[in-house]
């Protein structure tokens, strides 16, 4: 999986501006049917989180969409009238599909998906990074199709977190001080990036699963990540993979 992710990210991590990184990321996903891309860097409102306060936080870096989408009735509907994604922000999720919060087979979200369809979106994947002082970097990537394999979702969303970590880095959110991982911590996290579970890693490294979890958790804390996915992405963003 790690190689697939790095193939997707490609030259994105080498870009030195947020707009250029966004465009490179979107271009890399075009062969998989990407139709929409939005990146943001903003601070989560201190006021109660609502559709209005979330939108007012601004921070849009780039939005690649069909002409006429921005400000259309369909756009306003998914941003203000029915926005099921606020739950993901409240939960601090780093990656998810829109359909995780708005199931395609739930009739109450029929209008929501019709509205997204006007922008050529049949499914969308979100990746988010969380920094200090309520800083948030996110990417919403839309696709014309709905069907994705588990590996595709994992690869695309992990690549997305690598992008949002890069956006954090470009904003100066990531510490310039070097992160020092032990060889075991680095190896364990690299195997996590490759999609292996704790038991598989334990067998490969000839250590216990509890020790694997210990090393992974230590590396996550040192990297200042909220979970394993963000730790992997942050390690990649810092060129430690």
Short mmCIF file of C-alpha atoms in Angstrom, two decimals:
data_model
loop_
_atom_site.label_atom_id
_atom_site.label_comp_id
_atom_site.label_asym_id
_atom_site.label_seq_id
_atom_site.Cartn_x
_atom_site.Cartn_y
_atom_site.Cartn_z
CA UNK A 1 0.00 0.00 0.00
CA UNK A 2 2.83 2.42 0.84
CA UNK A 3 4.14 2.35 -2.72
CA UNK A 4 0.65 2.96 -4.09
CA UNK A 5 0.26 5.95 -1.80
CA UNK A 6 3.64 7.38 -2.73
CA UNK A 7 2.78 6.93 -6.41
CA UNK A 8 -0.40 8.96 -5.87
CA UNK A 9 1.37 11.69 -3.93
CA UNK A 10 4.18 11.78 -6.49
CA UNK A 11 5.54 15.27 -6.86
CA UNK A 12 3.00 16.80 -4.48
CA UNK A 13 5.35 16.82 -1.49
CA UNK A 14 8.00 18.59 -3.58
CA UNK A 15 5.74 21.57 -4.31
CA UNK A 16 6.58 24.69 -2.36
CA UNK A 17 3.21 26.46 -2.43
CA UNK A 18 -0.19 25.20 -1.21
CA UNK A 19 -1.88 25.92 -4.56
CA UNK A 20 0.78 24.05 -6.54
CA UNK A 21 0.61 21.10 -4.12
CA UNK A 22 -3.19 20.97 -4.49
CA UNK A 23 -3.02 20.99 -8.28
CA UNK A 24 -0.33 18.28 -8.36
CA UNK A 25 -2.39 16.10 -6.03
CA UNK A 26 -5.56 16.52 -8.10
CA UNK A 27 -3.68 15.80 -11.34
CA UNK A 28 -2.34 12.57 -9.80
CA UNK A 29 -5.90 11.41 -9.01
CA UNK A 30 -7.39 12.21 -12.44
CA UNK A 31 -6.71 8.66 -13.72
CA UNK A 32 -8.89 7.36 -10.87
CA UNK A 33 -11.79 9.59 -11.92
CA UNK A 34 -11.29 12.70 -9.78
CA UNK A 35 -13.76 15.47 -10.63
CA UNK A 36 -13.39 17.90 -7.72
CA UNK A 37 -10.77 19.03 -5.23
CA UNK A 38 -10.88 21.57 -2.42
CA UNK A 39 -8.12 22.31 0.07
CA UNK A 40 -8.42 24.52 3.14
CA UNK A 41 -6.19 25.73 5.93
CA UNK A 42 -8.11 27.41 8.74
CA UNK A 43 -8.70 27.51 12.47
CA UNK A 44 -11.68 25.72 13.93
CA UNK A 45 -14.15 28.33 15.21
CA UNK A 46 -14.22 28.80 18.96
CA UNK A 47 -17.97 29.38 18.63
CA UNK A 48 -20.29 26.37 18.35
CA UNK A 49 -19.60 24.40 15.18
CA UNK A 50 -22.36 24.97 12.66
CA UNK A 51 -22.50 24.98 8.86
CA UNK A 52 -22.33 28.78 8.93
CA UNK A 53 -19.40 29.05 11.37
CA UNK A 54 -17.50 26.32 9.54
CA UNK A 55 -17.90 28.12 6.20
CA UNK A 56 -17.09 31.51 7.72
CA UNK A 57 -13.75 30.19 8.97
CA UNK A 58 -12.61 30.55 5.35
CA UNK A 59 -9.09 29.48 4.50
CA UNK A 60 -9.84 28.00 1.07
CA UNK A 61 -6.51 27.37 -0.65
CA UNK A 62 -7.84 26.07 -3.94
CA UNK A 63 -11.10 24.76 -5.34
CA UNK A 64 -11.06 22.80 -8.59
CA UNK A 65 -14.65 22.29 -9.72
CA UNK A 66 -17.05 22.55 -12.61
CA UNK A 67 -17.73 26.06 -13.81
CA UNK A 68 -20.70 27.59 -12.05
CA UNK A 69 -20.59 25.27 -9.02
CA UNK A 70 -19.39 27.86 -6.52
CA UNK A 71 -22.34 29.87 -5.26
CA UNK A 72 -24.92 27.74 -7.08
CA UNK A 73 -28.08 26.53 -5.38
CA UNK A 74 -26.61 23.02 -5.16
CA UNK A 75 -23.39 24.37 -3.61
CA UNK A 76 -25.31 26.37 -1.01
CA UNK A 77 -27.47 23.35 -0.20
CA UNK A 78 -24.56 21.04 0.67
CA UNK A 79 -22.69 23.81 2.51
CA UNK A 80 -25.53 25.27 4.56
CA UNK A 81 -28.80 23.36 4.39
CA UNK A 82 -27.57 19.78 4.77
CA UNK A 83 -23.96 19.29 5.84
CA UNK A 84 -23.54 15.87 7.45
CA UNK A 85 -19.74 16.26 7.59
CA UNK A 86 -19.77 18.43 10.71
CA UNK A 87 -19.94 15.22 12.73
CA UNK A 88 -16.59 14.11 11.35
CA UNK A 89 -14.97 17.38 12.43
CA UNK A 90 -16.46 17.08 15.91
CA UNK A 91 -15.04 13.56 16.15
CA UNK A 92 -11.61 14.71 14.96
CA UNK A 93 -11.49 12.15 12.13
CA UNK A 94 -8.49 12.29 9.83
CA UNK A 95 -10.03 10.44 6.87
CA UNK A 96 -13.47 9.29 5.77
CA UNK A 97 -15.84 9.02 2.82
CA UNK A 98 -18.79 11.37 2.50
CA UNK A 99 -21.02 8.29 2.31
CA UNK A 100 -19.87 7.31 5.82
CA UNK A 101 -22.02 10.19 7.08
CA UNK A 102 -24.52 10.39 4.20
CA UNK A 103 -25.23 6.80 3.07
CA UNK A 104 -26.17 6.50 -0.56
CA UNK A 105 -29.07 4.19 0.25
CA UNK A 106 -30.58 6.56 2.83
CA UNK A 107 -33.41 8.43 1.10
CA UNK A 108 -33.05 11.38 3.45
CA UNK A 109 -29.75 12.18 1.70
CA UNK A 110 -31.15 11.84 -1.81
CA UNK A 111 -31.23 15.58 -2.42
CA UNK A 112 -27.73 15.90 -0.96
CA UNK A 113 -26.28 13.46 -3.49
CA UNK A 114 -28.32 15.02 -6.31
CA UNK A 115 -26.77 18.36 -5.41
CA UNK A 116 -23.25 16.91 -5.37
CA UNK A 117 -24.02 15.23 -8.67
CA UNK A 118 -24.33 18.68 -10.26
CA UNK A 119 -20.59 19.00 -9.64
CA UNK A 120 -19.93 15.52 -11.01
CA UNK A 121 -19.45 14.01 -7.54
CA UNK A 122 -20.74 10.49 -6.94
CA UNK A 123 -18.48 9.92 -3.93
CA UNK A 124 -15.94 12.05 -2.10
CA UNK A 125 -13.08 11.28 0.25
CA UNK A 126 -11.90 13.70 2.91
CA UNK A 127 -8.53 13.82 4.64
CA UNK A 128 -7.78 16.16 7.53
CA UNK A 129 -4.83 17.11 9.70
CA UNK A 130 -5.11 18.82 13.07
CA UNK A 131 -2.45 21.16 14.43
CA UNK A 132 -1.88 23.45 17.38
CA UNK A 133 -4.28 26.28 18.29
CA UNK A 134 -7.22 24.59 16.51
CA UNK A 135 -5.43 24.68 13.12
CA UNK A 136 -6.97 22.40 10.50
CA UNK A 137 -5.82 21.50 7.00
CA UNK A 138 -8.22 19.49 4.86
CA UNK A 139 -8.75 18.16 1.38
CA UNK A 140 -12.07 17.09 -0.16
CA UNK A 141 -11.61 14.99 -3.26
CA UNK A 142 -14.65 14.16 -5.38
CA UNK A 143 -15.04 11.35 -7.91
CA UNK A 144 -17.61 10.68 -10.58
CA UNK A 145 -18.01 7.06 -9.51
CA UNK A 146 -19.30 5.58 -6.27
CA UNK A 147 -17.67 2.16 -6.14
CA UNK A 148 -14.25 1.92 -4.51
CA UNK A 149 -12.30 -1.02 -3.19
CA UNK A 150 -11.05 -0.98 0.38
CA UNK A 151 -7.46 -0.61 -0.84
CA UNK A 152 -8.39 2.34 -3.07
CA UNK A 153 -10.05 4.18 -0.20
CA UNK A 154 -7.12 3.47 2.10
CA UNK A 155 -4.56 4.56 -0.46
CA UNK A 156 -6.37 7.72 -1.56
CA UNK A 157 -7.22 8.84 1.97
CA UNK A 158 -3.68 8.21 3.25
CA UNK A 159 -2.29 10.17 0.31
CA UNK A 160 -4.76 12.92 1.24
CA UNK A 161 -3.45 13.07 4.80
CA UNK A 162 0.08 13.32 3.39
CA UNK A 163 -1.12 16.33 1.39
CA UNK A 164 -2.75 17.99 4.42
CA UNK A 165 0.39 17.37 6.48
CA UNK A 166 2.36 19.07 3.71
CA UNK A 167 -0.05 22.00 3.83
CA UNK A 168 0.51 22.20 7.58
CA UNK A 169 4.25 22.18 6.96
CA UNK A 170 4.00 24.96 4.37
CA UNK A 171 1.98 27.03 6.84
CA UNK A 172 4.71 26.71 9.46
CA UNK A 173 2.52 24.56 11.72
CA UNK A 174 4.99 21.69 11.98
CA UNK A 175 7.92 22.15 14.32
CA UNK A 176 11.29 22.83 12.64
CA UNK A 177 12.95 20.79 15.38
CA UNK A 178 13.93 17.32 14.14
CA UNK A 179 11.78 14.41 15.30
CA UNK A 180 13.97 11.60 16.55
CA UNK A 181 12.46 8.14 16.20
CA UNK A 182 14.29 4.99 17.21
CA UNK A 183 14.95 2.39 14.53
CA UNK A 184 12.20 0.18 15.97
CA UNK A 185 9.70 3.05 16.06
CA UNK A 186 10.46 3.99 12.46
CA UNK A 187 10.28 0.39 11.25
CA UNK A 188 6.99 -0.33 13.04
CA UNK A 189 5.37 2.80 11.64
CA UNK A 190 6.66 2.03 8.15
CA UNK A 191 4.98 -1.38 8.31
CA UNK A 192 1.76 0.35 9.46
CA UNK A 193 2.05 2.55 6.39
CA UNK A 194 2.29 -0.59 4.29
CA UNK A 195 -1.07 -1.73 5.61
CA UNK A 196 0.15 -4.40 8.04
CA UNK A 197 -1.54 -5.09 11.36
CA UNK A 198 0.13 -5.42 14.74
CA UNK A 199 0.26 -9.22 14.61
CA UNK A 200 1.85 -9.22 11.15
CA UNK A 201 4.42 -6.64 12.22
CA UNK A 202 5.16 -8.62 15.37
CA UNK A 203 5.85 -11.75 13.31
CA UNK A 204 8.09 -9.88 10.86
CA UNK A 205 10.11 -8.16 13.59
CA UNK A 206 10.06 -11.11 15.99
CA UNK A 207 8.59 -9.08 18.84
CA UNK A 208 5.23 -9.17 20.61
CA UNK A 209 2.16 -7.35 19.36
CA UNK A 210 2.16 -5.36 22.60
CA UNK A 211 5.68 -4.18 21.84
CA UNK A 212 4.60 -3.18 18.33
CA UNK A 213 1.78 -1.09 19.80
CA UNK A 214 4.26 0.45 22.25
CA UNK A 215 6.63 1.53 19.46
CA UNK A 216 3.84 2.80 17.21
CA UNK A 217 2.27 4.80 20.04
CA UNK A 218 5.65 6.29 20.97
CA UNK A 219 6.28 7.35 17.38
CA UNK A 220 2.77 8.82 17.15
CA UNK A 221 3.35 10.93 20.27
CA UNK A 222 6.78 12.11 19.11
CA UNK A 223 5.30 13.16 15.77
CA UNK A 224 2.44 14.99 17.50
CA UNK A 225 -0.16 13.01 15.56
CA UNK A 226 -3.70 12.25 16.67
CA UNK A 227 -3.73 8.71 15.27
CA UNK A 228 -1.72 6.21 13.24
CA UNK A 229 -2.80 7.53 9.85
CA UNK A 230 -1.67 11.03 10.69
CA UNK A 231 1.58 9.68 12.16
CA UNK A 232 2.33 7.86 8.89
CA UNK A 233 1.48 10.93 6.85
CA UNK A 234 3.54 13.21 9.06
CA UNK A 235 6.52 10.85 8.84
CA UNK A 236 6.23 10.96 5.05
CA UNK A 237 5.83 14.74 4.99
CA UNK A 238 9.02 15.06 7.04
CA UNK A 239 10.81 12.80 4.50
CA UNK A 240 11.33 10.09 7.12
CA UNK A 241 10.04 7.29 4.88
#
